[in-house]
Amino acid sequence: MLGVAAVIATLGATMLAGQAWAESKVLTMAVPGNAALDNLDPRILLSTSHQAVQMAIFDSLVRSKGTEIVPAAAEKWEISPDGKTYTFHLRAAKWSDGKPVTGQDFVDAFVRMFTTSGASSIYDAIQNGAEVRAKKADPTTLGVKAPDDRTVVFTLTSPTPYFLGLLTSSYSAPSRADLIAKEGDAYGTSAASMAYNGPFILTEWSNQDKLVLKKNPSYWDASNIKLDEVVFLVLPDPSTQRNLFDNGELDVYTPQTESEAKAYEAKGELLRFNKGGLRDITLNHRGQGDPTKAKLLSDPNFMKWISYTIDRQGFVDKVLEGNGIAATVQTPSATTVYQGTTWGEVTPNIGKYHPVTADLAKAEQYKAKTLADMGVTSVDQLPPLGLLTSEDPQNSKLVTPYVLSMLTQMGLKVTLNQQTGNQFWSTLLAPALGYDLAIAGWGPDYDDPYTYMQYWQTSSTDMGTTFDNADYDKLLQQANNETDLKKRAAILARAEALFSDIGTSVPLLHYKGEAALQPRVKNMLTSSFGVSLNYIWVDVQK
């Protein structure tokens, strides 16, 4: 039987523990994109959903903080006068299991990326990157070296103005070769299979529907991390998210319509910001090996027939209720092309090749040209096509039902092929390219038009690209060899015009940046590239 003193001590300890729990700062969010998270290895998957977690548990060499790029795993760096050599000096940091973070960890990460992931093409400015991915060069020749444990040197093939921004991605985080060897295919599939060098540690991962991140006490900048815990919930239904937000159980909610956004804005709970990202219809010029499909899908007249049938503004205004921006080029107007200037201020291509509203008279002209090109007299004689999508066709406010309806009204025979998560990307990307038409899209990896244009170069194996145009490739190469940024912008505009005229993608919409936040959430930072909402430095004040 406990004595009085023991009881008092026990009650005191309990009260202190309760007080500590009550004072802990916890941010609860829904996983962006509502996708199941089955692997958090940055070399395996890098969707917005994955990056939202990866940005907190891994520290790349540099990190985005609002509009700034700030030191992270590297405390400083130098760039050579010709812009082709970047030398990073690492700070004395440790992994969550106590091992030091070394330069070789970064070399291993990039070698693993170029030897396992088609998405590595976004880093093709790195010397021999494309060659290593194509198995035409030994991985040891990759232009990423570690002269010692505290130094990482990148050698580029050309001056690359956006390179620092590219390194903010969790794709460029270090990796642990020893754990990868030990865990094999299980690496990245559980909290215990990985080590972490970021501001947070993944401590709970329950049935792929809940993740809990706790503050990393060993993080080099721990004193500036205010949150004790971040909880991610996988909530596919936006109405569930909204109900939880309205009940105070979710700290962040993305409004589904402009009217929703305005309602939260009236209560002082809305954050608006510039957000990159594109939703489009991609055409497979190779036709999955079917010569008739390939001829149709690679015909610019067919692409324009589709494009001029689309009422982009009407779709955004009426179907999405204002929750988007009609897109007539791939790159959003707000994208920075050089300091103080946005892409919308320099490109002459907006509305020139793709209309903001439907033009059915021109659509009929392109239809007639398409039929003539195919040697047929009616739409019924065109081959049936599949439409690959990862969206829920039951949700009338999403893109898929609109696009499917539009293609059907054109008289095309279209079958919907809805896939989820990894299955969708495995089908879309090379080497599979298992689609005819696909509703796809992406968010930018850095704040520069090149992040939208590089996907379509021949060397790219990302976003299901099948453009394979030597003139386009040459323009992009010229752009990245040009050190005069105004001249570079003009070259990129020429590349955009070429792709808009004969390319493989019909732009539909750009995303709006809107987030409803609970009043207790302070210092949520935003970005137009990478992960839109940066919660690393958030504070929760009750």
PDB file of N, CA and C in Angstrom, residues 67-112:
ATOM      1  N   THR A  67      10.855  32.420 -50.131  1.00  0.00           N
ATOM      2  CA  THR A  67      11.487  32.703 -51.417  1.00  0.00           C
ATOM      3  C   THR A  67      13.006  32.560 -51.356  1.00  0.00           C
ATOM      4  N   GLU A  68      13.542  32.240 -50.183  1.00  0.00           N
ATOM      5  CA  GLU A  68      14.987  32.114 -50.022  1.00  0.00           C
ATOM      6  C   GLU A  68      15.459  30.667 -50.151  1.00  0.00           C
ATOM      7  N   ILE A  69      16.713  30.511 -50.550  1.00  0.00           N
ATOM      8  CA  ILE A  69      17.400  29.229 -50.465  1.00  0.00           C
ATOM      9  C   ILE A  69      18.453  29.376 -49.375  1.00  0.00           C
ATOM     10  N   VAL A  70      18.333  28.563 -48.329  1.00  0.00           N
ATOM     11  CA  VAL A  70      19.172  28.736 -47.144  1.00  0.00           C
ATOM     12  C   VAL A  70      20.020  27.491 -46.908  1.00  0.00           C
ATOM     13  N   PRO A  71      21.117  27.625 -46.166  1.00  0.00           N
ATOM     14  CA  PRO A  71      21.956  26.465 -45.851  1.00  0.00           C
ATOM     15  C   PRO A  71      21.171  25.398 -45.083  1.00  0.00           C
ATOM     16  N   ALA A  72      21.502  24.148 -45.348  1.00  0.00           N
ATOM     17  CA  ALA A  72      20.887  23.033 -44.615  1.00  0.00           C
ATOM     18  C   ALA A  72      22.011  22.083 -44.210  1.00  0.00           C
ATOM     19  N   ALA A  73      22.136  20.927 -44.845  1.00  0.00           N
ATOM     20  CA  ALA A  73      23.236  20.029 -44.508  1.00  0.00           C
ATOM     21  C   ALA A  73      24.582  20.668 -44.829  1.00  0.00           C
ATOM     22  N   ALA A  74      24.593  21.553 -45.806  1.00  0.00           N
ATOM     23  CA  ALA A  74      25.807  22.322 -46.118  1.00  0.00           C
ATOM     24  C   ALA A  74      25.736  23.674 -45.417  1.00  0.00           C
ATOM     25  N   GLU A  75      26.818  24.053 -44.745  1.00  0.00           N
ATOM     26  CA  GLU A  75      26.817  25.348 -44.057  1.00  0.00           C
ATOM     27  C   GLU A  75      27.254  26.478 -44.975  1.00  0.00           C
ATOM     28  N   LYS A  76      27.946  26.136 -46.082  1.00  0.00           N
ATOM     29  CA  LYS A  76      28.347  27.154 -47.048  1.00  0.00           C
ATOM     30  C   LYS A  76      28.730  26.464 -48.353  1.00  0.00           C
ATOM     31  N   TRP A  77      28.895  27.257 -49.409  1.00  0.00           N
ATOM     32  CA  TRP A  77      29.262  26.701 -50.709  1.00  0.00           C
ATOM     33  C   TRP A  77      29.874  27.782 -51.581  1.00  0.00           C
ATOM     34  N   GLU A  78      30.586  27.327 -52.611  1.00  0.00           N
ATOM     35  CA  GLU A  78      31.152  28.234 -53.611  1.00  0.00           C
ATOM     36  C   GLU A  78      30.747  27.765 -54.999  1.00  0.00           C
ATOM     37  N   ILE A  79      30.560  28.728 -55.899  1.00  0.00           N
ATOM     38  CA  ILE A  79      30.243  28.434 -57.296  1.00  0.00           C
ATOM     39  C   ILE A  79      31.371  28.989 -58.150  1.00  0.00           C
ATOM     40  N   SER A  80      31.915  28.187 -59.045  1.00  0.00           N
ATOM     41  CA  SER A  80      33.028  28.623 -59.884  1.00  0.00           C
ATOM     42  C   SER A  80      32.586  29.741 -60.818  1.00  0.00           C
ATOM     43  N   PRO A  81      33.517  30.575 -61.288  1.00  0.00           N
ATOM     44  CA  PRO A  81      33.167  31.699 -62.167  1.00  0.00           C
ATOM     45  C   PRO A  81      32.419  31.274 -63.431  1.00  0.00           C
ATOM     46  N   ASP A  82      32.705  30.075 -63.947  1.00  0.00           N
ATOM     47  CA  ASP A  82      32.007  29.639 -65.165  1.00  0.00           C
ATOM     48  C   ASP A  82      30.663  28.985 -64.865  1.00  0.00           C
ATOM     49  N   GLY A  83      30.291  28.895 -63.563  1.00  0.00           N
ATOM     50  CA  GLY A  83      29.000  28.351 -63.190  1.00  0.00           C
ATOM     51  C   GLY A  83      28.869  26.850 -63.326  1.00  0.00           C
ATOM     52  N   LYS A  84      29.988  26.142 -63.496  1.00  0.00           N
ATOM     53  CA  LYS A  84      29.917  24.699 -63.751  1.00  0.00           C
ATOM     54  C   LYS A  84      30.377  23.835 -62.577  1.00  0.00           C
ATOM     55  N   THR A  85      30.905  24.472 -61.527  1.00  0.00           N
ATOM     56  CA  THR A  85      31.371  23.694 -60.379  1.00  0.00           C
ATOM     57  C   THR A  85      30.795  24.275 -59.096  1.00  0.00           C
ATOM     58  N   TYR A  86      30.116  23.426 -58.329  1.00  0.00           N
ATOM     59  CA  TYR A  86      29.527  23.811 -57.050  1.00  0.00           C
ATOM     60  C   TYR A  86      30.224  22.999 -55.956  1.00  0.00           C
ATOM     61  N   THR A  87      30.831  23.675 -55.004  1.00  0.00           N
ATOM     62  CA  THR A  87      31.520  23.008 -53.903  1.00  0.00           C
ATOM     63  C   THR A  87      30.806  23.308 -52.600  1.00  0.00           C
ATOM     64  N   PHE A  88      30.311  22.256 -51.948  1.00  0.00           N
ATOM     65  CA  PHE A  88      29.547  22.397 -50.705  1.00  0.00           C
ATOM     66  C   PHE A  88      30.370  21.888 -49.523  1.00  0.00           C
ATOM     67  N   HIS A  89      30.313  22.649 -48.439  1.00  0.00           N
ATOM     68  CA  HIS A  89      31.030  22.292 -47.217  1.00  0.00           C
ATOM     69  C   HIS A  89      29.998  21.888 -46.161  1.00  0.00           C
ATOM     70  N   LEU A  90      30.040  20.643 -45.736  1.00  0.00           N
ATOM     71  CA  LEU A  90      29.043  20.109 -44.813  1.00  0.00           C
ATOM     72  C   LEU A  90      29.312  20.565 -43.386  1.00  0.00           C
ATOM     73  N   ARG A  91      28.238  20.760 -42.656  1.00  0.00           N
ATOM     74  CA  ARG A  91      28.359  21.025 -41.228  1.00  0.00           C
ATOM     75  C   ARG A  91      28.514  19.693 -40.499  1.00  0.00           C
ATOM     76  N   ALA A  92      28.920  19.732 -39.260  1.00  0.00           N
ATOM     77  CA  ALA A  92      29.074  18.515 -38.456  1.00  0.00           C
ATOM     78  C   ALA A  92      27.688  18.075 -37.999  1.00  0.00           C
ATOM     79  N   ALA A  93      27.055  17.196 -38.758  1.00  0.00           N
ATOM     80  CA  ALA A  93      25.699  16.743 -38.453  1.00  0.00           C
ATOM     81  C   ALA A  93      25.679  15.227 -38.333  1.00  0.00           C
ATOM     82  N   LYS A  94      24.630  14.717 -37.687  1.00  0.00           N
ATOM     83  CA  LYS A  94      24.521  13.281 -37.485  1.00  0.00           C
ATOM     84  C   LYS A  94      23.171  12.757 -37.961  1.00  0.00           C
ATOM     85  N   TRP A  95      23.178  11.489 -38.350  1.00  0.00           N
ATOM     86  CA  TRP A  95      21.948  10.778 -38.614  1.00  0.00           C
ATOM     87  C   TRP A  95      21.259  10.469 -37.286  1.00  0.00           C
ATOM     88  N   SER A  96      20.006  10.095 -37.361  1.00  0.00           N
ATOM     89  CA  SER A  96      19.242   9.809 -36.155  1.00  0.00           C
ATOM     90  C   SER A  96      19.777   8.607 -35.379  1.00  0.00           C
ATOM     91  N   ASP A  97      20.579   7.752 -36.022  1.00  0.00           N
ATOM     92  CA  ASP A  97      21.168   6.619 -35.304  1.00  0.00           C
ATOM     93  C   ASP A  97      22.575   6.924 -34.795  1.00  0.00           C
ATOM     94  N   GLY A  98      22.975   8.205 -34.908  1.00  0.00           N
ATOM     95  CA  GLY A  98      24.247   8.630 -34.332  1.00  0.00           C
ATOM     96  C   GLY A  98      25.409   8.669 -35.286  1.00  0.00           C
ATOM     97  N   LYS A  99      25.274   8.107 -36.477  1.00  0.00           N
ATOM     98  CA  LYS A  99      26.386   8.124 -37.431  1.00  0.00           C
ATOM     99  C   LYS A  99      26.518   9.513 -38.057  1.00  0.00           C
ATOM    100  N   PRO A 100      27.739   9.939 -38.366  1.00  0.00           N
ATOM    101  CA  PRO A 100      27.912  11.252 -38.975  1.00  0.00           C
ATOM    102  C   PRO A 100      27.409  11.279 -40.415  1.00  0.00           C
ATOM    103  N   VAL A 101      26.873  12.421 -40.829  1.00  0.00           N
ATOM    104  CA  VAL A 101      26.490  12.633 -42.228  1.00  0.00           C
ATOM    105  C   VAL A 101      27.759  12.998 -43.000  1.00  0.00           C
ATOM    106  N   THR A 102      28.063  12.251 -44.046  1.00  0.00           N
ATOM    107  CA  THR A 102      29.309  12.458 -44.783  1.00  0.00           C
ATOM    108  C   THR A 102      29.050  12.838 -46.237  1.00  0.00           C
ATOM    109  N   GLY A 103      30.088  13.342 -46.866  1.00  0.00           N
ATOM    110  CA  GLY A 103      30.001  13.659 -48.287  1.00  0.00           C
ATOM    111  C   GLY A 103      29.676  12.433 -49.120  1.00  0.00           C
ATOM    112  N   GLN A 104      30.199  11.277 -48.711  1.00  0.00           N
ATOM    113  CA  GLN A 104      29.934  10.058 -49.468  1.00  0.00           C
ATOM    114  C   GLN A 104      28.456   9.689 -49.437  1.00  0.00           C
ATOM    115  N   ASP A 105      27.745  10.073 -48.368  1.00  0.00           N
ATOM    116  CA  ASP A 105      26.303   9.818 -48.304  1.00  0.00           C
ATOM    117  C   ASP A 105      25.573  10.536 -49.443  1.00  0.00           C
ATOM    118  N   PHE A 106      26.051  11.720 -49.824  1.00  0.00           N
ATOM    119  CA  PHE A 106      25.446  12.448 -50.937  1.00  0.00           C
ATOM    120  C   PHE A 106      25.841  11.832 -52.277  1.00  0.00           C
ATOM    121  N   VAL A 107      27.098  11.427 -52.396  1.00  0.00           N
ATOM    122  CA  VAL A 107      27.532  10.761 -53.627  1.00  0.00           C
ATOM    123  C   VAL A 107      26.716   9.490 -53.838  1.00  0.00           C
ATOM    124  N   ASP A 108      26.565   8.698 -52.789  1.00  0.00           N
ATOM    125  CA  ASP A 108      25.788   7.458 -52.879  1.00  0.00           C
ATOM    126  C   ASP A 108      24.355   7.737 -53.302  1.00  0.00           C
ATOM    127  N   ALA A 109      23.791   8.819 -52.770  1.00  0.00           N
ATOM    128  CA  ALA A 109      22.402   9.154 -53.092  1.00  0.00           C
ATOM    129  C   ALA A 109      22.236   9.462 -54.569  1.00  0.00           C
ATOM    130  N   PHE A 110      23.134  10.258 -55.130  1.00  0.00           N
ATOM    131  CA  PHE A 110      23.009  10.626 -56.533  1.00  0.00           C
ATOM    132  C   PHE A 110      23.324   9.458 -57.460  1.00  0.00           C
ATOM    133  N   VAL A 111      24.289   8.644 -57.114  1.00  0.00           N
ATOM    134  CA  VAL A 111      24.566   7.459 -57.920  1.00  0.00           C
ATOM    135  C   VAL A 111      23.345   6.542 -57.913  1.00  0.00           C
ATOM    136  N   ARG A 112      22.764   6.343 -56.733  1.00  0.00           N
ATOM    137  CA  ARG A 112      21.574   5.493 -56.633  1.00  0.00           C
ATOM    138  C   ARG A 112      20.436   6.067 -57.472  1.00  0.00           C
TER     139      ARG A 112
END
